[in-house]
Short mmCIF file of C-alpha atoms and ligand atoms in Angstrom, two decimals:
data_model
loop_
_atom_site.label_atom_id
_atom_site.label_comp_id
_atom_site.label_asym_id
_atom_site.label_seq_id
_atom_site.Cartn_x
_atom_site.Cartn_y
_atom_site.Cartn_z
CA MET I 1 0.26 -0.32 0.12
CA ILE I 2 1.04 3.52 -0.24
CA ILE I 3 0.70 6.27 2.95
CA ASP I 4 2.06 9.25 3.38
CA GLY I 5 4.45 8.43 0.40
CA LYS I 6 6.16 5.11 1.96
CA ALA I 7 5.21 1.75 1.40
CA ALA I 8 3.28 -0.17 3.44
CA ASP I 9 2.72 -3.30 4.53
CA ALA I 10 -0.66 -3.98 6.66
CA GLN I 11 0.54 -3.17 10.69
CA ASP I 12 -0.60 -6.87 10.86
CA GLY I 13 1.49 -8.96 8.34
CA ARG I 14 -1.91 -9.73 6.74
CA LEU I 15 -1.76 -9.94 2.49
CA ILE I 16 -5.14 -11.07 -0.15
CA ASP I 17 -3.61 -13.41 -2.98
CA VAL I 18 -4.67 -11.43 -6.35
CA GLU I 19 -5.50 -14.58 -9.21
CA ASN I 20 -5.23 -14.34 -12.28
CA PRO I 21 -8.27 -15.37 -13.88
CA ALA I 22 -7.29 -17.03 -17.27
CA THR I 23 -5.86 -19.55 -15.60
CA ARG I 24 -6.49 -18.63 -11.65
CA GLN I 25 -2.96 -18.78 -10.65
CA VAL I 26 -2.37 -16.91 -7.72
CA ILE I 27 0.39 -13.88 -9.50
CA ALA I 28 1.33 -11.38 -6.47
CA GLN I 29 0.12 -10.34 -3.28
CA VAL I 30 -0.88 -7.70 -1.82
CA PRO I 31 -2.02 -6.24 2.42
CA ARG I 32 -4.76 -6.31 3.62
CA GLY I 33 -5.20 -3.36 5.01
CA GLY I 34 -7.54 -3.27 8.40
CA GLU I 35 -9.35 -0.66 9.88
CA ALA I 36 -5.31 0.11 11.40
CA ASP I 37 -4.02 1.26 7.85
CA VAL I 38 -7.27 3.10 7.16
CA ASP I 39 -6.78 5.31 10.16
CA ARG I 40 -2.81 6.08 9.78
CA ALA I 41 -3.57 7.25 5.69
CA VAL I 42 -6.38 9.50 6.89
CA ARG I 43 -4.53 11.11 9.84
CA ALA I 44 -1.27 10.99 6.27
CA ALA I 45 -4.15 12.14 4.42
CA ALA I 46 -6.15 14.36 6.83
CA LYS I 47 -1.83 16.68 7.89
CA ALA I 48 -0.68 16.86 4.34
CA PHE I 49 -4.45 19.03 3.22
CA GLU I 50 -3.11 21.49 6.02
CA SER I 51 -0.58 22.37 3.32
CA TRP I 52 -2.09 20.93 -0.35
CA ARG I 53 -4.59 23.31 -0.50
CA GLU I 54 -2.45 25.77 -0.23
CA VAL I 55 -0.23 25.35 -3.40
CA PRO I 56 -1.84 27.74 -6.57
CA PRO I 57 -4.76 25.65 -8.47
CA ARG I 58 -2.46 25.91 -11.60
CA ASP I 59 1.05 23.49 -9.24
CA ARG I 60 -1.20 21.32 -8.44
CA GLY I 61 -3.04 20.83 -12.45
CA ARG I 62 1.04 20.86 -13.74
CA LEU I 63 1.95 18.41 -11.90
CA LEU I 64 -1.63 16.44 -12.53
CA MET I 65 0.31 16.64 -16.50
CA LYS I 66 2.74 15.52 -14.92
CA ILE I 67 1.55 12.38 -13.77
CA ALA I 68 -0.25 12.34 -17.67
CA ASP I 69 2.73 12.16 -19.30
CA ALA I 70 4.18 9.58 -16.86
CA VAL I 71 1.27 7.10 -16.41
CA GLU I 72 1.95 7.40 -20.35
CA ALA I 73 5.09 5.79 -20.93
CA GLU I 74 4.30 3.60 -18.55
CA ILE I 75 1.31 2.02 -21.30
CA GLU I 76 2.48 -0.59 -21.92
CA PRO I 77 4.27 -2.71 -18.73
CA ILE I 78 0.97 -1.61 -16.55
CA ALA I 79 -1.50 -2.74 -19.68
CA ARG I 80 0.14 -6.05 -19.30
CA THR I 81 -0.30 -5.85 -15.28
CA VAL I 82 -4.09 -4.46 -15.80
CA ALA I 83 -4.87 -7.75 -18.95
CA LEU I 84 -3.09 -9.97 -15.51
CA GLU I 85 -5.21 -8.98 -12.85
CA THR I 86 -8.33 -8.40 -14.70
CA GLY I 87 -8.75 -11.30 -17.08
CA ASN I 88 -9.44 -7.80 -19.06
CA ALA I 89 -7.91 -8.54 -23.23
CA ILE I 90 -4.67 -6.24 -23.60
CA ARG I 91 -5.58 -5.25 -27.06
CA THR I 92 -9.57 -4.40 -26.63
CA GLN I 93 -9.14 -3.44 -23.17
CA ALA I 94 -6.42 -2.77 -21.21
CA ARG I 95 -3.59 -1.06 -23.35
CA GLY I 96 -7.29 1.34 -24.45
CA GLU I 97 -8.28 1.39 -20.28
CA MET I 98 -4.43 3.32 -20.07
CA LYS I 99 -4.79 5.27 -22.61
CA VAL I 100 -7.74 6.85 -20.70
CA THR I 101 -5.62 7.34 -17.05
CA ALA I 102 -2.80 8.84 -18.84
CA ASP I 103 -6.10 11.63 -20.88
CA VAL I 104 -8.00 11.85 -17.23
CA PHE I 105 -4.59 13.45 -15.47
CA ARG I 106 -4.39 15.02 -18.52
CA TYR I 107 -7.77 17.43 -18.79
CA PHE I 108 -9.05 17.46 -14.86
CA GLY I 109 -4.33 18.74 -15.17
CA GLY I 110 -5.54 21.94 -16.61
CA LEU I 111 -8.87 22.08 -15.19
CA ALA I 112 -7.69 22.72 -11.58
CA SER I 113 -8.36 26.63 -12.03
CA GLU I 114 -11.31 26.08 -13.28
CA ALA I 115 -12.74 26.53 -9.57
CA LYS I 116 -14.24 29.33 -9.38
CA GLY I 117 -17.02 31.55 -7.65
CA GLU I 118 -19.38 34.54 -8.89
CA THR I 119 -20.40 37.84 -7.59
CA ILE I 120 -23.60 38.05 -5.80
CA PRO I 121 -25.27 41.64 -7.56
CA LEU I 122 -26.52 42.80 -3.85
CA GLY I 123 -25.97 46.19 -4.14
CA GLU I 124 -23.96 49.01 -5.00
CA ASN I 125 -22.91 49.08 -1.09
CA MET I 126 -22.26 46.00 -0.32
CA LEU I 127 -19.87 42.83 -1.94
CA CYS I 128 -21.03 39.56 -2.09
CA TYR I 129 -19.33 37.07 -3.97
CA THR I 130 -18.58 32.62 -3.48
CA ARG I 131 -15.05 30.86 -3.54
CA ARG I 132 -15.27 26.84 -4.36
CA GLU I 133 -13.06 25.40 -1.51
CA PRO I 134 -11.27 21.95 -1.02
CA ILE I 135 -13.96 19.82 0.95
CA GLY I 136 -11.19 18.00 2.98
CA VAL I 137 -10.18 14.42 3.04
CA VAL I 138 -11.67 12.13 0.06
CA GLY I 139 -12.89 8.97 1.16
CA GLY I 140 -12.32 7.01 -2.70
CA ILE I 141 -13.51 3.72 -2.73
CA VAL I 142 -13.28 1.50 -6.44
CA PRO I 143 -14.35 -1.62 -7.99
CA TRP I 144 -12.15 -4.31 -10.61
CA ASN I 145 -14.12 -3.37 -14.14
CA MET I 146 -11.84 -0.34 -14.16
CA PRO I 147 -9.62 -0.37 -11.56
CA VAL I 148 -7.45 1.98 -13.14
CA GLY I 149 -9.78 3.99 -15.26
CA LEU I 150 -12.19 4.75 -12.11
CA GLY I 151 -8.91 5.16 -9.41
CA THR I 152 -7.22 8.11 -11.58
CA LEU I 153 -11.36 9.16 -12.08
CA LYS I 154 -10.82 9.80 -8.25
CA ILE I 155 -7.25 10.87 -7.51
CA ALA I 156 -7.26 13.09 -10.11
CA MET I 157 -10.95 15.23 -9.60
CA SER I 158 -9.91 14.70 -5.69
CA VAL I 159 -6.78 16.58 -6.62
CA ALA I 160 -7.37 18.94 -8.83
CA VAL I 161 -8.84 21.64 -6.44
CA GLY I 162 -7.19 20.98 -2.98
CA ASN I 163 -8.12 17.23 -2.01
CA THR I 164 -5.87 14.88 -0.68
CA LEU I 165 -7.23 11.49 -0.86
CA VAL I 166 -7.74 7.78 0.61
CA LEU I 167 -8.88 5.55 -2.14
CA LYS I 168 -9.37 1.56 -1.66
CA ALA I 169 -7.94 -0.36 -4.33
CA ALA I 170 -10.60 -3.24 -5.48
CA GLU I 171 -8.99 -5.86 -3.73
CA ASP I 172 -9.62 -8.39 -7.22
CA ALA I 173 -7.21 -5.70 -9.31
CA PRO I 174 -5.24 -3.42 -7.23
CA LEU I 175 -1.81 -3.86 -8.98
CA GLY I 176 -2.20 -1.56 -12.55
CA LEU I 177 -3.85 0.61 -9.49
CA LEU I 178 -0.69 0.44 -7.44
CA ARG I 179 1.88 1.53 -10.24
CA VAL I 180 0.00 4.92 -10.67
CA ALA I 181 0.13 5.44 -7.18
CA GLU I 182 3.22 5.37 -7.67
CA ILE I 183 4.05 7.44 -10.27
CA CYS I 184 1.63 10.17 -9.11
CA GLN I 185 4.63 9.93 -5.58
CA GLN I 186 7.41 11.36 -7.23
CA PHE I 187 5.05 14.19 -7.88
CA LEU I 188 2.80 15.17 -5.35
CA PRO I 189 3.85 16.28 -1.15
CA PRO I 190 3.86 13.12 1.03
CA GLY I 191 0.04 11.86 1.71
CA VAL I 192 -1.25 13.62 -0.67
CA LEU I 193 -2.53 10.34 -2.53
CA ASN I 194 -3.10 7.01 -0.41
CA LEU I 195 -3.51 3.73 -1.81
CA ILE I 196 -4.82 1.20 0.46
CA THR I 197 -5.87 -2.27 -0.65
CA GLY I 198 -7.69 -5.08 1.60
CA PHE I 199 -11.26 -5.98 1.77
CA GLY I 200 -13.96 -3.92 1.23
CA GLU I 201 -16.54 -5.44 4.55
CA GLU I 202 -12.67 -4.31 6.39
CA ALA I 203 -10.73 -1.73 4.67
CA GLY I 204 -13.57 -0.44 2.92
CA ALA I 205 -15.77 -0.37 5.52
CA ALA I 206 -13.50 1.86 7.81
CA LEU I 207 -12.58 4.41 5.77
CA ALA I 208 -15.91 4.80 4.42
CA ARG I 209 -17.18 5.26 8.57
CA HIS I 210 -13.69 7.01 8.95
CA PRO I 211 -14.66 10.68 10.75
CA LEU I 212 -11.93 12.32 9.23
CA VAL I 213 -13.05 11.54 5.88
CA ARG I 214 -15.43 15.15 4.67
CA LYS I 215 -15.97 13.08 0.81
CA LEU I 216 -16.75 9.68 -0.50
CA SER I 217 -17.37 8.65 -3.15
CA PHE I 218 -17.76 4.74 -4.71
CA THR I 219 -18.27 3.32 -7.95
CA GLY I 220 -19.56 -0.53 -6.91
CA SER I 221 -22.91 -2.16 -6.69
CA THR I 222 -26.38 -0.55 -5.65
CA GLU I 223 -25.97 -3.18 -2.68
CA VAL I 224 -22.85 -1.51 -1.79
CA GLY I 225 -23.67 1.69 -2.29
CA LYS I 226 -27.07 1.78 0.62
CA LEU I 227 -24.45 0.95 2.61
CA ILE I 228 -21.25 3.29 1.73
CA MET I 229 -25.04 6.00 1.84
CA HIS I 230 -25.67 5.18 5.41
CA ALA I 231 -21.90 5.19 6.73
CA ALA I 232 -21.87 9.41 4.67
CA ALA I 233 -26.06 9.98 6.65
CA ASP I 234 -23.70 9.26 9.93
CA ARG I 235 -22.13 11.88 10.03
CA ILE I 236 -23.51 14.81 6.96
CA VAL I 237 -20.27 14.41 5.04
CA PRO I 238 -21.21 14.40 1.09
CA VAL I 239 -21.09 11.51 -1.59
CA SER I 240 -21.51 10.19 -4.74
CA LEU I 241 -22.19 7.02 -6.09
CA GLU I 242 -21.59 5.68 -9.63
CA LEU I 243 -23.34 2.06 -9.20
CA GLY I 244 -24.68 -0.72 -10.93
CA GLY I 245 -27.32 -0.80 -13.97
CA LYS I 246 -29.37 -2.12 -16.81
CA SER I 247 -29.44 -0.42 -19.45
CA PRO I 248 -31.38 -0.98 -22.64
CA ALA I 249 -30.77 -0.96 -26.41
CA ILE I 250 -34.14 0.17 -28.14
CA VAL I 251 -33.55 -0.26 -32.00
CA PHE I 252 -36.56 0.92 -34.76
CA PRO I 253 -37.34 -0.87 -37.56
CA ASP I 254 -34.97 1.49 -39.72
CA ALA I 255 -31.45 0.44 -38.05
CA ASN I 256 -31.69 -2.50 -39.25
CA ASP I 257 -27.40 -2.85 -39.94
CA ASP I 258 -24.30 -3.73 -39.59
CA LYS I 259 -23.50 -0.88 -37.85
CA THR I 260 -26.60 -0.73 -35.50
CA VAL I 261 -25.00 -4.41 -34.83
CA ASP I 262 -21.88 -3.59 -34.08
CA GLY I 263 -22.93 -0.84 -32.38
CA VAL I 264 -25.92 -3.00 -30.25
CA ILE I 265 -21.79 -5.70 -29.76
CA THR I 266 -20.09 -3.18 -28.16
CA GLY I 267 -22.38 -0.88 -26.28
CA MET I 268 -22.97 -4.00 -24.75
CA ARG I 269 -19.62 -4.49 -23.52
CA PHE I 270 -19.15 -8.57 -24.74
CA THR I 271 -15.68 -7.64 -25.28
CA ARG I 272 -15.29 -6.78 -21.27
CA GLN I 273 -17.36 -10.77 -20.35
CA GLY I 274 -20.13 -7.89 -20.20
CA GLN I 275 -18.55 -7.29 -16.93
CA SER I 276 -19.61 -2.51 -17.32
CA CYS I 277 -22.16 -0.87 -15.36
CA THR I 278 -23.36 0.85 -18.19
CA ALA I 279 -23.81 -3.07 -20.69
CA GLY I 280 -26.67 -2.55 -23.15
CA SER I 281 -27.76 -5.76 -21.29
CA ARG I 282 -31.41 -5.78 -21.56
CA LEU I 283 -32.21 -5.52 -25.59
CA PHE I 284 -35.28 -4.07 -27.17
CA LEU I 285 -35.66 -4.90 -30.74
CA HIS I 286 -39.11 -4.33 -33.33
CA ARG I 287 -40.65 -7.12 -33.84
CA ASP I 288 -40.35 -6.18 -37.49
CA ILE I 289 -36.60 -6.48 -37.53
CA PHE I 290 -36.32 -8.98 -34.55
CA ASP I 291 -35.04 -12.54 -35.92
CA SER I 292 -32.70 -11.22 -39.01
CA PHE I 293 -30.49 -8.46 -36.50
CA LEU I 294 -30.20 -11.53 -34.04
CA GLU I 295 -29.04 -13.15 -37.23
CA LYS I 296 -26.23 -10.70 -37.24
CA VAL I 297 -25.97 -10.24 -33.69
CA THR I 298 -25.52 -14.00 -33.53
CA ALA I 299 -22.94 -14.98 -36.70
CA LYS I 300 -20.91 -11.78 -35.19
CA LEU I 301 -20.66 -12.95 -32.18
CA SER I 302 -19.84 -16.17 -32.87
CA LYS I 303 -16.43 -14.90 -34.00
CA LEU I 304 -15.01 -13.27 -31.64
CA LYS I 305 -12.10 -15.24 -30.38
CA ILE I 306 -11.70 -15.54 -26.59
CA GLY I 307 -8.96 -16.27 -23.87
CA ASP I 308 -5.37 -15.47 -23.51
CA PRO I 309 -6.04 -12.07 -22.52
CA LEU I 310 -2.40 -11.29 -23.30
CA ASP I 311 -2.80 -12.25 -26.81
CA GLU I 312 -3.15 -9.44 -29.63
CA ALA I 313 -5.48 -12.17 -31.50
CA THR I 314 -7.51 -11.69 -27.79
CA ASP I 315 -11.00 -10.28 -28.54
CA MET I 316 -12.63 -11.59 -25.06
CA GLY I 317 -10.82 -12.09 -21.88
CA ALA I 318 -12.40 -14.03 -18.36
CA ILE I 319 -13.79 -12.57 -15.63
CA ILE I 320 -13.32 -11.41 -12.95
CA ASN I 321 -12.85 -14.25 -9.19
CA ARG I 322 -15.10 -17.41 -9.12
CA LYS I 323 -17.97 -15.81 -7.60
CA GLN I 324 -18.71 -13.95 -10.20
CA PHE I 325 -18.40 -16.84 -12.90
CA ASP I 326 -20.33 -18.88 -10.54
CA ARG I 327 -22.88 -16.49 -10.25
CA VAL I 328 -23.36 -15.10 -13.92
CA CYS I 329 -23.38 -18.78 -14.11
CA SER I 330 -26.47 -19.13 -12.35
CA TYR I 331 -27.87 -16.41 -13.72
CA ILE I 332 -27.00 -18.55 -17.89
CA LYS I 333 -29.15 -21.49 -15.84
CA ASP I 334 -32.09 -19.21 -15.31
CA GLY I 335 -32.37 -18.73 -19.04
CA LEU I 336 -32.85 -21.89 -20.17
CA GLY I 337 -35.11 -23.39 -17.39
CA GLN I 338 -37.07 -20.36 -18.53
CA LYS I 339 -39.89 -22.99 -20.96
CA GLU I 340 -40.36 -20.10 -23.33
CA GLY I 341 -36.52 -18.62 -23.42
CA ARG I 342 -34.31 -19.73 -25.63
CA VAL I 343 -30.71 -19.61 -26.38
CA LEU I 344 -28.98 -18.61 -29.35
CA ILE I 345 -26.26 -18.40 -29.36
CA GLY I 346 -23.47 -19.12 -25.57
CA GLY I 347 -24.88 -20.48 -22.42
CA LEU I 348 -22.89 -22.39 -20.45
CA PRO I 349 -19.66 -22.44 -19.96
CA PRO I 350 -17.17 -24.92 -21.08
CA LYS I 351 -16.19 -27.62 -17.72
CA ASP I 352 -13.24 -29.09 -20.41
CA GLY I 353 -11.32 -27.59 -22.88
CA PRO I 354 -8.60 -25.59 -22.99
CA LEU I 355 -11.98 -22.24 -22.31
CA ALA I 356 -12.05 -24.19 -18.68
CA GLN I 357 -8.71 -23.29 -16.99
CA GLY I 358 -9.74 -19.98 -15.91
CA TYR I 359 -13.77 -18.94 -16.04
CA PHE I 360 -13.77 -17.49 -19.31
CA VAL I 361 -17.70 -17.04 -20.18
CA GLN I 362 -19.36 -16.93 -23.79
CA PRO I 363 -21.11 -14.06 -25.43
CA THR I 364 -24.94 -15.74 -24.93
CA VAL I 365 -27.33 -14.02 -26.04
CA PHE I 366 -31.39 -14.73 -24.86
CA ALA I 367 -34.55 -14.83 -27.14
CA GLY I 368 -38.04 -15.06 -26.54
CA VAL I 369 -37.72 -13.19 -22.32
CA ALA I 370 -39.96 -11.69 -21.18
CA ASN I 371 -39.34 -8.05 -19.20
CA ASP I 372 -40.40 -9.34 -15.58
CA TRP I 373 -37.78 -12.95 -15.66
CA ARG I 374 -35.55 -12.23 -13.75
CA ILE I 375 -32.04 -12.47 -16.22
CA ALA I 376 -34.68 -8.66 -17.66
CA ARG I 377 -34.33 -6.39 -13.82
CA GLU I 378 -31.26 -8.20 -12.49
CA GLU I 379 -27.62 -7.26 -13.54
CA ILE I 380 -25.68 -9.96 -14.75
CA PHE I 381 -22.69 -8.46 -15.19
CA GLY I 382 -21.11 -10.83 -17.51
CA PRO I 383 -21.50 -10.84 -21.47
CA VAL I 384 -25.79 -12.43 -21.49
CA MET I 385 -27.96 -10.40 -23.33
CA VAL I 386 -31.58 -10.81 -24.02
CA ALA I 387 -33.55 -9.20 -26.57
CA ILE I 388 -36.55 -8.35 -26.15
CA PRO I 389 -39.55 -7.90 -29.15
CA TRP I 390 -41.68 -4.52 -29.27
CA ASP I 391 -44.01 -3.61 -31.34
CA ASP I 392 -45.39 -0.11 -30.12
CA GLU I 393 -42.61 3.51 -29.74
CA ARG I 394 -43.77 3.51 -26.29
CA GLU I 395 -44.22 0.75 -25.36
CA ALA I 396 -40.24 -0.39 -25.95
CA ILE I 397 -40.01 3.47 -24.35
CA ARG I 398 -41.98 2.30 -21.42
CA MET I 399 -40.58 -1.23 -21.30
CA ALA I 400 -37.37 0.74 -20.67
CA ASN I 401 -37.90 2.16 -17.62
CA ASP I 402 -39.66 -1.01 -16.45
CA SER I 403 -36.29 -0.47 -14.62
CA HIS I 404 -34.92 0.67 -10.18
CA TYR I 405 -31.56 1.17 -12.96
CA GLY I 406 -31.57 3.97 -14.21
CA LEU I 407 -28.23 4.51 -15.58
CA ALA I 408 -27.33 4.00 -19.61
CA ALA I 409 -29.42 3.89 -22.47
CA TYR I 410 -29.21 3.09 -26.62
CA VAL I 411 -30.83 4.69 -29.13
CA TRP I 412 -30.71 3.14 -32.62
CA THR I 413 -32.47 4.74 -35.44
CA ARG I 414 -32.12 7.64 -38.68
CA ASP I 415 -34.78 8.93 -37.73
CA ILE I 416 -33.84 12.61 -35.69
CA THR I 417 -37.32 12.51 -33.78
CA LYS I 418 -37.96 9.72 -32.38
CA ALA I 419 -33.62 9.39 -31.19
CA LEU I 420 -34.75 12.56 -29.44
CA ARG I 421 -38.27 12.29 -28.34
CA THR I 422 -37.65 8.20 -27.56
CA ALA I 423 -33.83 9.49 -25.04
CA HIS I 424 -35.75 11.81 -23.94
CA ALA I 425 -38.46 9.92 -22.70
CA ILE I 426 -35.31 7.50 -20.92
CA GLU I 427 -35.03 7.53 -17.51
CA SER I 428 -31.25 7.23 -17.89
CA GLY I 429 -27.92 9.52 -16.94
CA TRP I 430 -26.45 9.06 -20.58
CA VAL I 431 -28.89 7.93 -23.29
CA GLN I 432 -26.09 7.79 -26.94
CA VAL I 433 -27.71 7.74 -29.84
CA ASN I 434 -26.05 5.68 -32.68
CA GLN I 435 -23.20 5.14 -30.71
CA GLY I 436 -22.18 2.07 -28.16
CA GLY I 437 -19.09 3.30 -27.04
CA GLY I 438 -17.42 4.06 -23.47
CA GLN I 439 -17.80 7.45 -21.12
CA MET I 440 -14.91 10.32 -22.00
CA PRO I 441 -13.50 12.81 -19.71
CA GLY I 442 -16.01 16.08 -20.06
CA MET I 443 -19.15 13.99 -20.13
CA SER I 444 -21.47 14.95 -17.01
CA TYR I 445 -21.30 10.08 -15.65
CA GLY I 446 -23.88 9.28 -13.32
CA GLY I 447 -27.80 7.16 -12.53
CA PHE I 448 -30.74 8.32 -12.50
CA LYS I 449 -32.81 5.77 -9.88
CA GLN I 450 -30.81 3.53 -8.14
CA SER I 451 -28.15 3.85 -10.44
CA GLY I 452 -26.35 6.74 -7.87
CA ILE I 453 -25.84 9.93 -7.16
CA GLY I 454 -24.78 12.71 -8.02
CA ARG I 455 -21.87 12.99 -11.43
CA GLU I 456 -18.71 12.66 -12.19
CA TYR I 457 -16.15 13.08 -15.52
CA SER I 458 -16.35 16.25 -15.60
CA LEU I 459 -15.92 19.40 -14.99
CA GLU I 460 -19.40 19.85 -13.53
CA GLY I 461 -18.69 17.07 -11.70
CA MET I 462 -15.08 18.16 -9.84
CA LEU I 463 -17.37 21.12 -8.95
CA ASP I 464 -19.90 19.53 -7.25
CA GLY I 465 -18.80 16.77 -6.32
CA PHE I 466 -15.57 18.36 -4.66
CA THR I 467 -15.34 21.25 -3.57
CA GLN I 468 -18.26 23.45 -1.72
CA ARG I 469 -19.56 26.91 -2.62
CA LYS I 470 -18.29 29.53 0.91
CA CYS I 471 -19.95 33.09 0.55
CA VAL I 472 -18.44 36.20 1.97
CA THR I 473 -20.22 38.84 2.18
CA VAL I 474 -18.43 42.27 3.13
CA ASN I 475 -20.00 45.41 3.72
CA LEU I 476 -18.18 47.89 1.83
CA GLN I 477 -20.31 51.43 3.88
P1 ADP J 501 -18.31 -5.21 -7.54
O1 ADP J 501 -18.93 -6.17 -7.73
O2 ADP J 501 -18.18 -5.25 -8.95
O3 ADP J 501 -17.03 -6.66 -6.69
P2 ADP J 501 -18.50 -4.63 -5.51
O4 ADP J 501 -19.36 -3.76 -4.47
O5 ADP J 501 -18.85 -5.42 -4.31
O6 ADP J 501 -18.74 -4.33 -6.06
O7 ADP J 501 -16.47 -3.52 -4.33
C1 ADP J 501 -16.40 -2.13 -5.29
C2 ADP J 501 -15.39 -2.08 -4.34
O8 ADP J 501 -16.85 -1.86 -3.08
C3 ADP J 501 -14.73 -3.15 -4.06
O9 ADP J 501 -13.35 -1.78 -3.36
C4 ADP J 501 -14.71 -3.99 -2.54
O10 ADP J 501 -13.84 -3.62 -1.50
C5 ADP J 501 -15.00 -2.91 -2.26
N1 ADP J 501 -16.38 -3.21 -0.74
C6 ADP J 501 -17.83 -3.83 -0.48
N2 ADP J 501 -17.88 -4.51 0.21
C7 ADP J 501 -17.83 -2.84 1.52
C8 ADP J 501 -18.39 -3.34 2.19
N3 ADP J 501 -18.61 -3.81 2.44
N4 ADP J 501 -18.27 -0.71 2.75
C9 ADP J 501 -16.84 -0.48 1.84
N5 ADP J 501 -16.83 -0.78 0.47
C10 ADP J 501 -17.06 -2.40 0.43
#
């Protein structure tokens, strides 16, 4: 771990194994941080805050730019580490994640001096203005599915505006983020960024309830998000939560083409094994194109190469761990057990052969699914998509919105009126029209309903989530 600028073991010396999900072999061990380690880290961050908040914003930004350059120089080795620990394929995922990581440092470095205030016109004899001040120690907790990119986002937004940070890495994929945090230490004063490794119920929970943490920023499951929000409520600290999703992709009859098929596959994040909170996992297809569109989807999916994440030819790697693998399989079993359900491609993973060496699951598509089935309602976090037909636009929107989640959505049609009408009617924080790609710095990203609270990834997200407004009123008479 990294505490107060130095490498640190857990106080009690305990360790966690990090497994390569493609081979099920242990590739490293990291400290199993606990309450005492979190406390040390938070105290170091609180001490560093006193001087870090006074560093001129442009200087803070310049340091982030230097970190961006240093990370960029190491994209390849860190991407290999990320591929090894997550099972994500290097060509389709891990390398891209590292490029985004460098970009995020650079983007927020450039925005560091944009934490501007306002003046309020209260009359000639009154000067009233606001300042955007840092909040203090931020407690950040990140998941394993994009471990370095999401961790970096919390680091960059926090420190750009003068906060300090204790970040809890995901227990399944801490290695890439550890290396990035190590690079940061070459540029940031000790204590500004502290990185803890450990389990959620131990290190994560200790961080969420620590009295010196003044802001919580969490990305992970809705279930744990609720615990974080409770911990925040106990001390009245601001919290941002980026949680799960079960995002709809609505395809109109005029979009029965290859570009849409490719976009739907990208939107479902099949090449991340579906392990993305924005995965467009509910495919609502107009009945007229239902069969022909799905034929094209399955034809393309059958060509995806599954296997060794480090092989440049691989499109799709492994599921992160045994627990998730079993969970995904139990959803597939559930789908296979439904009488009306039809599996068009994929299904349960092979029990022998090379793919049985790791947690590999083939891309799986179910048709004949009703919107109230478990596989259509719950977030599977695996490469499993359900296809549901619709006849009427309003019916499609009603089904799309019939979910306790509201993170992302995809609309496919060449008719701009229909596209925008649908985009506006969908209850989700992010709607993409005729594309299925990932978030980019600058977008205010976050969810409606139980997909979260607060927005991150943008200037506004940084200002609203990582600074607090102070109003100063001066009597000039
Ligand atoms: P995922 O399904 O992606 O693993 P989780 O919500 O379980 O999602 O985990 C996301 C992050 O939250 C991880 O870093 C994990 O260690 C942490 N975490 C899990 N449980 C808790 C908890 N009770 N308190 C704080 N953090 C937790």
